[in-house]
Coordinates of N, CA and C in Angstrom, one line a residue:
Chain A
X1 N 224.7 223.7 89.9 CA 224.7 224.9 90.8 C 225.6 224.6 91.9
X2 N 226.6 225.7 92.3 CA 227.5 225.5 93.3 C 226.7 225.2 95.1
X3 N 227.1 224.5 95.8 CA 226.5 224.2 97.2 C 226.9 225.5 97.8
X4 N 228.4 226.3 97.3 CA 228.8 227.8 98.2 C 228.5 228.6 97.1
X5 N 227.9 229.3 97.6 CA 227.6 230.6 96.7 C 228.0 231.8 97.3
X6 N 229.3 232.4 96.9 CA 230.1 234.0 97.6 C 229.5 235.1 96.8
X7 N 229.2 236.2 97.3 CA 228.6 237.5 96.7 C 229.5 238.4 97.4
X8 N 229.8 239.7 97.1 CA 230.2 239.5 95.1 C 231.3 238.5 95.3
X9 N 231.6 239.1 93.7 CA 232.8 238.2 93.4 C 234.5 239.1 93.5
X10 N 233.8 240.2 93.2 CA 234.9 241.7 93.5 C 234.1 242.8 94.5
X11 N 235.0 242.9 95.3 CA 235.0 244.4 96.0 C 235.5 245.7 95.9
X12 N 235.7 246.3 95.7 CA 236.6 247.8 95.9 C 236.2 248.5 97.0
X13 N 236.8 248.8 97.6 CA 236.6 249.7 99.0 C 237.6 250.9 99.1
X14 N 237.2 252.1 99.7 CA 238.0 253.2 100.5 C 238.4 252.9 101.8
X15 N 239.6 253.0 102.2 CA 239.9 252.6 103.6 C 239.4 253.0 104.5
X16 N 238.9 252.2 105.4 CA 238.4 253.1 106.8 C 236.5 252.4 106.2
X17 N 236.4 252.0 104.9 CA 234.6 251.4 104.6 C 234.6 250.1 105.6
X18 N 233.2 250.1 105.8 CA 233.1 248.9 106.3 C 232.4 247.9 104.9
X19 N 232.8 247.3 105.0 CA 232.8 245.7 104.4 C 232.5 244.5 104.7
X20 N 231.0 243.9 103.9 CA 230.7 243.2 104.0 C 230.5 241.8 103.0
X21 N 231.0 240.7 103.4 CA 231.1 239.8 102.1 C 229.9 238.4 102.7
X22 N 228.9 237.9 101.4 CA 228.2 237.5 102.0 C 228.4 236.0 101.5
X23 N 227.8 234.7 102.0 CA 228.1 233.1 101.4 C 226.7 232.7 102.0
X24 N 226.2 232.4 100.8 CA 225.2 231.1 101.0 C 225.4 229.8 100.8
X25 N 224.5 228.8 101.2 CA 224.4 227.2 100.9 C 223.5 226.5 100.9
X26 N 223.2 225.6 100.0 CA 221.7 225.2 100.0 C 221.5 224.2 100.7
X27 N 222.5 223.5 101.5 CA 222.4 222.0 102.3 C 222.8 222.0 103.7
X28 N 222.1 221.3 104.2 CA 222.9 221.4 105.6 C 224.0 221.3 106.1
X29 N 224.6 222.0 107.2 CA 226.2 221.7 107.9 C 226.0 221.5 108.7
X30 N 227.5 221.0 108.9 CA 227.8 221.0 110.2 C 228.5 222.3 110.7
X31 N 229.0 222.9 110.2 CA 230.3 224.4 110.6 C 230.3 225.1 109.3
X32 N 231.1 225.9 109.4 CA 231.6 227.2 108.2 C 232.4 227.5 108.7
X33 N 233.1 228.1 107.5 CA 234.4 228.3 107.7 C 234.5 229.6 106.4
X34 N 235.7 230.5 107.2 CA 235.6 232.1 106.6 C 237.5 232.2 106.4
X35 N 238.3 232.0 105.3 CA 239.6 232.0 105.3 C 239.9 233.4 104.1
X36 N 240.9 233.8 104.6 CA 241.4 234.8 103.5 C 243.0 234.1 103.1
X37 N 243.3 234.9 101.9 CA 244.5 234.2 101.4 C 244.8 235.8 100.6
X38 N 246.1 236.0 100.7 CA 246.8 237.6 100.2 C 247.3 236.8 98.6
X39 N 247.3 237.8 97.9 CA 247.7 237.3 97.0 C 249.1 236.8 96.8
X40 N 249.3 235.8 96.2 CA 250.4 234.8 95.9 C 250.8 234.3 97.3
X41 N 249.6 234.4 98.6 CA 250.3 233.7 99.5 C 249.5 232.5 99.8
X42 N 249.8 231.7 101.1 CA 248.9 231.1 101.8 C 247.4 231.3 102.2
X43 N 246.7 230.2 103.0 CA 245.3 230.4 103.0 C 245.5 230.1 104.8
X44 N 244.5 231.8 105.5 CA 244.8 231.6 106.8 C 243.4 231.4 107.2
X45 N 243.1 230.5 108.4 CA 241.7 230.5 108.7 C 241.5 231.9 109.9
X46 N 240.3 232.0 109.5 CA 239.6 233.2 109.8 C 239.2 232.7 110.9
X47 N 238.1 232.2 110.8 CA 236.9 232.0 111.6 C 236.3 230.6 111.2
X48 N 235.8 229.8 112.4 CA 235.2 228.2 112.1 C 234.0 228.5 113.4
X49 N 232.8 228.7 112.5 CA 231.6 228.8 113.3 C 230.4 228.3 112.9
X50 N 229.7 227.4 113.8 CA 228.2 226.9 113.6 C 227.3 227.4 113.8
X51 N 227.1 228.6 114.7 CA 225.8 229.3 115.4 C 226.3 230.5 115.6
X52 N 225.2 231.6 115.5 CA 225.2 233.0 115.9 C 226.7 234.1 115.7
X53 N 227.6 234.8 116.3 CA 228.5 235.3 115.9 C 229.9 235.2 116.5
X54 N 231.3 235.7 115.7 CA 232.2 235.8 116.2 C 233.3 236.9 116.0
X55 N 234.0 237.3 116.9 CA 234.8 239.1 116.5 C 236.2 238.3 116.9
X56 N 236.9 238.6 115.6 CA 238.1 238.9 116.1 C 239.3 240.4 115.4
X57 N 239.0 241.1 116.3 CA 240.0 242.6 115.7 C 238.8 243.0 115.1
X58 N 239.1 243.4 113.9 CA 238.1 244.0 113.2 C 237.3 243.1 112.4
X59 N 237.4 241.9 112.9 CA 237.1 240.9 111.9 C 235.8 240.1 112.8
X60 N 234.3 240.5 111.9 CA 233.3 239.8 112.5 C 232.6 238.8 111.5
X61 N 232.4 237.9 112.2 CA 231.8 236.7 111.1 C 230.1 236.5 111.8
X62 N 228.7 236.4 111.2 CA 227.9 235.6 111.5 C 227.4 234.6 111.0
X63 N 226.6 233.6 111.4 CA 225.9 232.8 110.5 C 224.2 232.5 111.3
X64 N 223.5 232.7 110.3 CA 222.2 232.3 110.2 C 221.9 231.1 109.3
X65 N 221.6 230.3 110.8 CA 221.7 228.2 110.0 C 220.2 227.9 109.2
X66 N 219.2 229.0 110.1 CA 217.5 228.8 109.1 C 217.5 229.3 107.9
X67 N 218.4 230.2 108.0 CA 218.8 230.8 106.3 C 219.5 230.5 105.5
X68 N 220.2 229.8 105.9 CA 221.6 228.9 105.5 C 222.2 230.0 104.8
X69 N 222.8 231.4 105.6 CA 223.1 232.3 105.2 C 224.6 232.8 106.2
X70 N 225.7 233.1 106.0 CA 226.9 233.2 106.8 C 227.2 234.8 105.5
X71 N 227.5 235.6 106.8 CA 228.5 237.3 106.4 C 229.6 237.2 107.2
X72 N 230.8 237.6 106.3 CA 231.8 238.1 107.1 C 232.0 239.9 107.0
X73 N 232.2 240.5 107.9 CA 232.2 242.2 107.7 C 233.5 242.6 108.4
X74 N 234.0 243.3 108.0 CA 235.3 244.0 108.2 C 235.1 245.3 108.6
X75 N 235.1 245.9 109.7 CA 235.3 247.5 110.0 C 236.3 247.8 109.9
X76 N 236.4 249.2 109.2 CA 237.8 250.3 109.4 C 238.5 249.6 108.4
X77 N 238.2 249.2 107.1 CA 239.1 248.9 106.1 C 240.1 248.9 106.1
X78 N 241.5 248.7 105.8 CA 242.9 249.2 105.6 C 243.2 248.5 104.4
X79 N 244.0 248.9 103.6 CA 244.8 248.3 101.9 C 245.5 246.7 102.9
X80 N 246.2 246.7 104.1 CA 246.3 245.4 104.4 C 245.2 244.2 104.5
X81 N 244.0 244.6 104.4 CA 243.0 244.1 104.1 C 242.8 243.0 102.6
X82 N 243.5 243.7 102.1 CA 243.1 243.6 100.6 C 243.4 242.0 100.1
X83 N 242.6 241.2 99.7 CA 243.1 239.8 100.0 C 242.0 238.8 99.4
X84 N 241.5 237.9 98.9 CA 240.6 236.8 98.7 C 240.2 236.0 100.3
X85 N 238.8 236.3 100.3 CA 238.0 235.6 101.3 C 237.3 234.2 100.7
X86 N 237.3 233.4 101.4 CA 237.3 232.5 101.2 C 235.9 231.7 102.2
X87 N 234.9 231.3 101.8 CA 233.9 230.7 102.3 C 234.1 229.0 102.3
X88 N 233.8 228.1 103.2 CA 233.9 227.3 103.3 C 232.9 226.1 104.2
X89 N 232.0 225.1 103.4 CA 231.3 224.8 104.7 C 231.1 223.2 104.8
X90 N 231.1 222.5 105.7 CA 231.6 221.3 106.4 C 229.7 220.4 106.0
X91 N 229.7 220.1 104.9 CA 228.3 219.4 104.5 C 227.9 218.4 105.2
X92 N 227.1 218.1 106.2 CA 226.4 217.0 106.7 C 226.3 215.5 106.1
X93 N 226.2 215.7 104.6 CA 226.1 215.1 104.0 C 227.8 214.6 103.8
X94 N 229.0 215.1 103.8 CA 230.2 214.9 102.9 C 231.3 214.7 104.5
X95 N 230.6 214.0 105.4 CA 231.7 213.9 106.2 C 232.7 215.1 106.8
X96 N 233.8 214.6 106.8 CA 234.8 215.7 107.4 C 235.4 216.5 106.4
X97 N 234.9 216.5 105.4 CA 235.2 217.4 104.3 C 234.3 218.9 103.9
X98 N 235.4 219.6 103.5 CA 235.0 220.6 102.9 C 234.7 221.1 101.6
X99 N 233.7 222.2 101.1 CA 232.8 222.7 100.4 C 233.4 223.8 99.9
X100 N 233.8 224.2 99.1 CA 234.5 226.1 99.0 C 233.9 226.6 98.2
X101 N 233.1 227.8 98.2 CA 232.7 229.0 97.5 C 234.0 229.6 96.8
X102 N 233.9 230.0 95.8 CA 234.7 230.4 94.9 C 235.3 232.1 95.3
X103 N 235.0 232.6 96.6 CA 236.0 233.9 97.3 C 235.5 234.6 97.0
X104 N 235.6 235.7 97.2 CA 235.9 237.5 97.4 C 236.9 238.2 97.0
X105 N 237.2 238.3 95.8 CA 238.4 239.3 96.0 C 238.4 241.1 96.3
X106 N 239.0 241.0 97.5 CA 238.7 242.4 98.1 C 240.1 243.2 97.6
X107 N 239.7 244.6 97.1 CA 240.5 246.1 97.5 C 240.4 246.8 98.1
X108 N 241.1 247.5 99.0 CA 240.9 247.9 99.7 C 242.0 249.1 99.3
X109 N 241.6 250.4 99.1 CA 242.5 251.8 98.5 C 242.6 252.3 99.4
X110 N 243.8 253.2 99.6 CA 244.2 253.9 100.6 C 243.7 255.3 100.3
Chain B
X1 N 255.5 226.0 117.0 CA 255.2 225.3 116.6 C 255.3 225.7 114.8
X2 N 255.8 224.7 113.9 CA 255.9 225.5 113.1 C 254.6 225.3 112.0
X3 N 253.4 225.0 112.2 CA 251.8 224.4 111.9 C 252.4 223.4 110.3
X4 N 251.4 223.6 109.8 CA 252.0 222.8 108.3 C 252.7 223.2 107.4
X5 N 253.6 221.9 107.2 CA 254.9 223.0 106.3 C 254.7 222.2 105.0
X6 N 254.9 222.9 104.2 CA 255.5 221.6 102.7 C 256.1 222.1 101.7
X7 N 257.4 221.2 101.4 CA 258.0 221.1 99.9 C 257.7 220.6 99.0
X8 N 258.5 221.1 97.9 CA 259.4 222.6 97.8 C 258.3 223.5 97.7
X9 N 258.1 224.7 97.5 CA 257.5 226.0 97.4 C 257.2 226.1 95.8
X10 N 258.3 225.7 95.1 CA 258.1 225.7 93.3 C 258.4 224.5 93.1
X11 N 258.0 224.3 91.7 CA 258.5 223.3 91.0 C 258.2 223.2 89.5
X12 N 258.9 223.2 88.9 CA 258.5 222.9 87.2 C 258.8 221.2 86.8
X13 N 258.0 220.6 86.0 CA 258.2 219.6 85.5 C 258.0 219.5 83.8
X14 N 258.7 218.2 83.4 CA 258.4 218.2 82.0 C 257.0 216.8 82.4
X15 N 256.5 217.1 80.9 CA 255.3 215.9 80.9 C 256.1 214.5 81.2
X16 N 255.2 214.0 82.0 CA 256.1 212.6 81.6 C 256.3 212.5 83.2
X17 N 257.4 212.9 83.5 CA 258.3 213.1 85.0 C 257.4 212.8 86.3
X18 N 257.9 212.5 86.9 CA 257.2 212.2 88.6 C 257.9 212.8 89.7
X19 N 256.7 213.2 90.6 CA 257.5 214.2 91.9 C 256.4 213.4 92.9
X20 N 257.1 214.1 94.2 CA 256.3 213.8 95.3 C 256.4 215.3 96.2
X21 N 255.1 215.4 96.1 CA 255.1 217.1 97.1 C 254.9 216.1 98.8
X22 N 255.6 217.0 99.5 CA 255.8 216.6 100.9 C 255.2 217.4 101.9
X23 N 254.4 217.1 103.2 CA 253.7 217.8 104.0 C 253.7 217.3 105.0
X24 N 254.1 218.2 106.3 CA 254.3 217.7 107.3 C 253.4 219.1 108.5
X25 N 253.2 218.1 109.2 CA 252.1 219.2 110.9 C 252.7 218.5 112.2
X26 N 252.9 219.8 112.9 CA 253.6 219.1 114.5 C 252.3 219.8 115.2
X27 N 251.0 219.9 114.3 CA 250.0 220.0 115.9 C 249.3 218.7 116.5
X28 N 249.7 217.8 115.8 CA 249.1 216.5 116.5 C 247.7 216.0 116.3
X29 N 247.6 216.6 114.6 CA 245.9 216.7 114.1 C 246.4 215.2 113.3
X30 N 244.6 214.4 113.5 CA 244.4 213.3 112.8 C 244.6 213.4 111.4
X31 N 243.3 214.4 111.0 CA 243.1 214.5 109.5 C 243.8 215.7 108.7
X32 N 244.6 214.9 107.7 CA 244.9 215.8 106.8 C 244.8 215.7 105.3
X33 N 244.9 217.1 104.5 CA 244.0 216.6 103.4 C 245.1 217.3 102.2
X34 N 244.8 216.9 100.5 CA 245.6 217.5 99.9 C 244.6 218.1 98.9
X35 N 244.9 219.7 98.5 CA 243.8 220.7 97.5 C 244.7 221.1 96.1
X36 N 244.0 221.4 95.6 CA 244.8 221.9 94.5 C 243.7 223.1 94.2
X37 N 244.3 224.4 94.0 CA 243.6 225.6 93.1 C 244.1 226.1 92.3
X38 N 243.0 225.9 91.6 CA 243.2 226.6 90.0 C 242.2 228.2 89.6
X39 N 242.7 228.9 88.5 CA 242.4 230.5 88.7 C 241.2 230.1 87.9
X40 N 239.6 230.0 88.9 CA 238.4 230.5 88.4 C 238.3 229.2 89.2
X41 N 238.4 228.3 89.7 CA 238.1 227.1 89.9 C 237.8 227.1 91.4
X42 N 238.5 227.8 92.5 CA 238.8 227.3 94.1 C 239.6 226.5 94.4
X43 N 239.3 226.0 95.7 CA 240.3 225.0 95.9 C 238.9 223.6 95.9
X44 N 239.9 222.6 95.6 CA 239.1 221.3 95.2 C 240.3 220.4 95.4
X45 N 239.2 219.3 96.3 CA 240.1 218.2 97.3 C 240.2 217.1 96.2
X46 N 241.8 216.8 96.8 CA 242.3 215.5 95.5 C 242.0 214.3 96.4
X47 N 242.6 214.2 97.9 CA 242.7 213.2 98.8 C 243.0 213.6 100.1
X48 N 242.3 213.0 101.2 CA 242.9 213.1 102.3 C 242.5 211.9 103.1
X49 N 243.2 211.9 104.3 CA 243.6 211.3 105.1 C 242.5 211.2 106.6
X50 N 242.0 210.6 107.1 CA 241.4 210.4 108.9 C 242.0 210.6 109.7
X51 N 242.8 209.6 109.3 CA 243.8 209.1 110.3 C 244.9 208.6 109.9
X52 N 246.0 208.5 110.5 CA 247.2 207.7 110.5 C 246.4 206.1 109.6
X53 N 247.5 205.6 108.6 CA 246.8 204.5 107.9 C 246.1 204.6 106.9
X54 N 245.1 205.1 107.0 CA 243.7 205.7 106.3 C 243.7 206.7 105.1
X55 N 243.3 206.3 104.1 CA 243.2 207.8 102.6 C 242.1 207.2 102.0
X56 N 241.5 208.4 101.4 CA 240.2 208.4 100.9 C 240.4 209.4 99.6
X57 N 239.9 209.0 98.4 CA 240.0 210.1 97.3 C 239.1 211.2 96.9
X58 N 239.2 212.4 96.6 CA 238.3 213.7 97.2 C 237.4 213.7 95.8
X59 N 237.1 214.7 95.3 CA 236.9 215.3 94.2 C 237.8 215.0 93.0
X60 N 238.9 215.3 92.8 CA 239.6 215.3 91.6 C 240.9 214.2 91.7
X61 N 240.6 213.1 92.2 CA 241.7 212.3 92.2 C 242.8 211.5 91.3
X62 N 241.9 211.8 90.0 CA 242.8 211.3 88.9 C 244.8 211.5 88.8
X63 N 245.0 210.5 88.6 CA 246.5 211.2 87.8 C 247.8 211.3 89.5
X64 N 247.2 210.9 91.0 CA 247.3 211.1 91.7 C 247.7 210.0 92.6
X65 N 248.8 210.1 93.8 CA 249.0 208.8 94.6 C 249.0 209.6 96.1
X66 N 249.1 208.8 97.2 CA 249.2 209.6 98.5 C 249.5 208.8 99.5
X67 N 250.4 209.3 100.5 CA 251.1 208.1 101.5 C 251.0 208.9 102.9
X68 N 250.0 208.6 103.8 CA 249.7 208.5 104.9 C 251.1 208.0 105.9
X69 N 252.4 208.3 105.7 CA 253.7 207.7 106.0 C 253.5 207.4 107.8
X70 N 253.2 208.8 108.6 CA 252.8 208.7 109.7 C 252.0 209.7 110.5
X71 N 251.5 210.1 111.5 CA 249.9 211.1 112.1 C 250.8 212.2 111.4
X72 N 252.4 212.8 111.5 CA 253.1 213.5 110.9 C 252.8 214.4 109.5
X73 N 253.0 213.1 108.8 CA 253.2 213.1 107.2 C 252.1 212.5 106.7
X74 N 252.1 213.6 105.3 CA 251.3 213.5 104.4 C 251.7 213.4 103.0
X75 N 252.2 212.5 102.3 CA 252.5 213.1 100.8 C 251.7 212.6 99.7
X76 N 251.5 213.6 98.6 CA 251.0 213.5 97.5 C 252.1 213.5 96.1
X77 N 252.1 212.1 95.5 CA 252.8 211.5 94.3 C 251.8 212.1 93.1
X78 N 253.0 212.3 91.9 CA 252.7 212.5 90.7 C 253.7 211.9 89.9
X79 N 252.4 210.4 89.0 CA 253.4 209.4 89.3 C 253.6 210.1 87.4
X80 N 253.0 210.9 86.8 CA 253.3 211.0 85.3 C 252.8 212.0 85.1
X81 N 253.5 213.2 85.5 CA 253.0 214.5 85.3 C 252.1 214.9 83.8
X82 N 251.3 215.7 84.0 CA 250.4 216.0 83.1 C 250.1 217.7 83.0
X83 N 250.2 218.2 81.8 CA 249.8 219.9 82.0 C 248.8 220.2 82.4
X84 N 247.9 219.7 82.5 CA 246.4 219.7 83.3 C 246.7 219.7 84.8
X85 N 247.9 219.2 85.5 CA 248.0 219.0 86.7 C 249.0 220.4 87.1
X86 N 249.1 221.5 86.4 CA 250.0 222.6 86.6 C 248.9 223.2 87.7
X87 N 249.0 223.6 88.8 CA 248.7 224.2 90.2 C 249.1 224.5 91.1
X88 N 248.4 225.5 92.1 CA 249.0 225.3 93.2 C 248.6 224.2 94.2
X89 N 249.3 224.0 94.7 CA 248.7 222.5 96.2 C 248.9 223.2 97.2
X90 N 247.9 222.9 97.9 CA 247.8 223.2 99.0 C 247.5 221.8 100.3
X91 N 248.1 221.9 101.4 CA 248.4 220.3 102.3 C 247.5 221.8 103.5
X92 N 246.6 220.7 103.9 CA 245.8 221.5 105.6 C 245.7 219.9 106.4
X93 N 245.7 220.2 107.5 CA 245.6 219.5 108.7 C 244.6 219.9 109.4
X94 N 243.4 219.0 110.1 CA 242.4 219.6 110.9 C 242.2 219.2 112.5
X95 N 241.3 220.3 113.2 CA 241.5 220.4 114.7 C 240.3 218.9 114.9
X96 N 240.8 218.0 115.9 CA 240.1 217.0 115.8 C 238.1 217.6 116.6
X97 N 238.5 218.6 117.0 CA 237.3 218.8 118.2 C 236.4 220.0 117.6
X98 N 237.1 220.8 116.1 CA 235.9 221.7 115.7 C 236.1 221.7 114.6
X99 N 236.5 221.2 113.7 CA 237.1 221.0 112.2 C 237.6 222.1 111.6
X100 N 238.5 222.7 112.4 CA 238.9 224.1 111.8 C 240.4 223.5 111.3
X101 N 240.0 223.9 110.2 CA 241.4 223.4 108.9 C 242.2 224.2 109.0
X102 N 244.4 224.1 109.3 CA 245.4 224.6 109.1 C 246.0 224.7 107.8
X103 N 245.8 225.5 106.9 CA 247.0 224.9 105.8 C 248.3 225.7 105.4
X104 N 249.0 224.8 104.6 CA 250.4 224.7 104.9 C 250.9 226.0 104.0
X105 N 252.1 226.4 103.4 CA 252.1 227.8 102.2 C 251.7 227.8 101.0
X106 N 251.6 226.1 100.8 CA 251.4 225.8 99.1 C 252.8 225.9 98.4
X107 N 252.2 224.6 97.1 CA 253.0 224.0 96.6 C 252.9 224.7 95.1
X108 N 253.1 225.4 94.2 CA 253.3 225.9 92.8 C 254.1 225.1 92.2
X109 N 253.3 224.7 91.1 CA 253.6 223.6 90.0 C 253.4 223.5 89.0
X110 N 254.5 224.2 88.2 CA 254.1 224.0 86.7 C 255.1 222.7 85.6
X111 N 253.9 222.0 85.3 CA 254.3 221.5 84.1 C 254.3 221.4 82.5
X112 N 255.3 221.0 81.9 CA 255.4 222.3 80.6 C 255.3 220.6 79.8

C-alpha cells in the first residue's frame, strides 16, 4: 500500500468550478508538500505546509495532521489550470526526504 | 537568480553508452537530490545529497553514480546505460529552514 494516497486520479472540470484534490497518509510527518507540473513541463512547488491553511491566488491548500489528511482547492477554474498535482510528504521516519502520491491529473474546459 | 538548472534537456542513448546529466542551484541550498519519473510510477528518488561532500542512495539506485562536485553541483552518471533507465530526471534543491524542494526543468532520456 502506497504511504501517499491522491484522490482522484482524473479530474474534468468547467472553468470558473471550484476544485478540489484530496491526499492522504498513513505515517507521520514532518511537512507536505502540494506541486503541480503542466504537461511535458517542469514540477513547480505550490505550497510546503505542516499545520492548518495556506492561500495563494486562487490556490488554497489545507492540512489536517489528526487525520493525516491534506486538500488542495482551486477557485474559479481556468483551462491554465489544467496540469498534474502533485502530493508530497516529508516522513518522520525517512529524514529529509520525500514521499509522492502518484498526482491529479486535472482538466480544466473552457 | 536562475533556481536549478540542468543538462541537456534531451538525450538519446544506445544500450551500452555512458552520460552524465548535470545540475546546478545558485540559491545556496544544502540538499540536493536526483528523481526520475516514469508514466504510472511518480517521481522516485535515485540519490541525493546533505550537504557539500555527502550522497546517500534513494529508492531506486541501481545502475547509477553521483558527484556532489560542490554546495553548487550535483551530477548524476550513467555509467552503462540500460532501457529500463529511459526517463525523465528530475535535479531539486531544498530550502534548509522548511524543506520546500526547487526543481530543475528535467532531463528526458531515452535509451534505445
Amino acid at each position: 500500500k502506497n504511504e501517499v494516497e491522491q484522490s482522484p486520479q482524473n479530474l474534468t472540470a468547467q472553468e470558473g468550478e471550484f476544485i478540489t484534490i484530496n491526499c492522504s497518509y498513513s505515517v507521520g510527518i514532518s511537512a507536505l508538500h502540494w506541486l503541480q507540473q503542466h504537461p511535458g513541463g517542469g514540477i513547480v512547488s505550490l505550497f510546503m505546509l505542516s499545520s492548518g491553511k495556506k492561500k495563494h491566488g486562487r490556490l488554497i491548500a489545507t492540512i489536517n495532521i489528526q487525520e493525516k489528511h491534506s486538500s488542495l482547492h482551486i477557485t474559479a477554474s481556468h483551462p491554465r489550470d489544467s496540469a498534474v498535482y502533485i502530493c508530497a510528504v516529508l516522513l518522520k521516519a525517512a529524514g529529509n526526504k520525500l514521499t509522492f502520491g502518484g498526482g491529479t491529473r486535472v482538466l480544466v474546459k473552457p | 537568480n536562475a533556481g536549478v538548472t540542468q543538462t541537456p534537456k534531451f538525450q538519446v542513448l544506445k544500450t551500452g553508452q555512458s552520460m552524465t546529466l548535470q545540475c546546478a542551484q545558485d540559491m545556496n541550498h544544502n540538499s540536493m537530490y536526483w528523481y526520475r519519473q516514469d508514466p504510472g510510477m511518480g517521481l522516485r528518488l535515485i540519490y541525493y545529497s546533505a550537504s557539500e561532500g555527502t550522497t546517500d542512495k534513494g529508492e531506486v539506485p541501481n545502475g547509477y553514480n553521483v558527484s556532489r562536485l560542490n554546495k553548487r553541483e550535483f551530477s548524476l552518471r550513467l555509467e552503462s546505460a540500460a532501457p529500463s533507465q529511459t526517463s525523465v530526471y528530475f535535479c531539486a534543491s531544498r530550502r534548509t529552514y522548511n524543506y520546500e524542494q526547487y526543481f530543475g526543468p528535467g532531463t528526458r532520456l531515452t535509451v534505445t
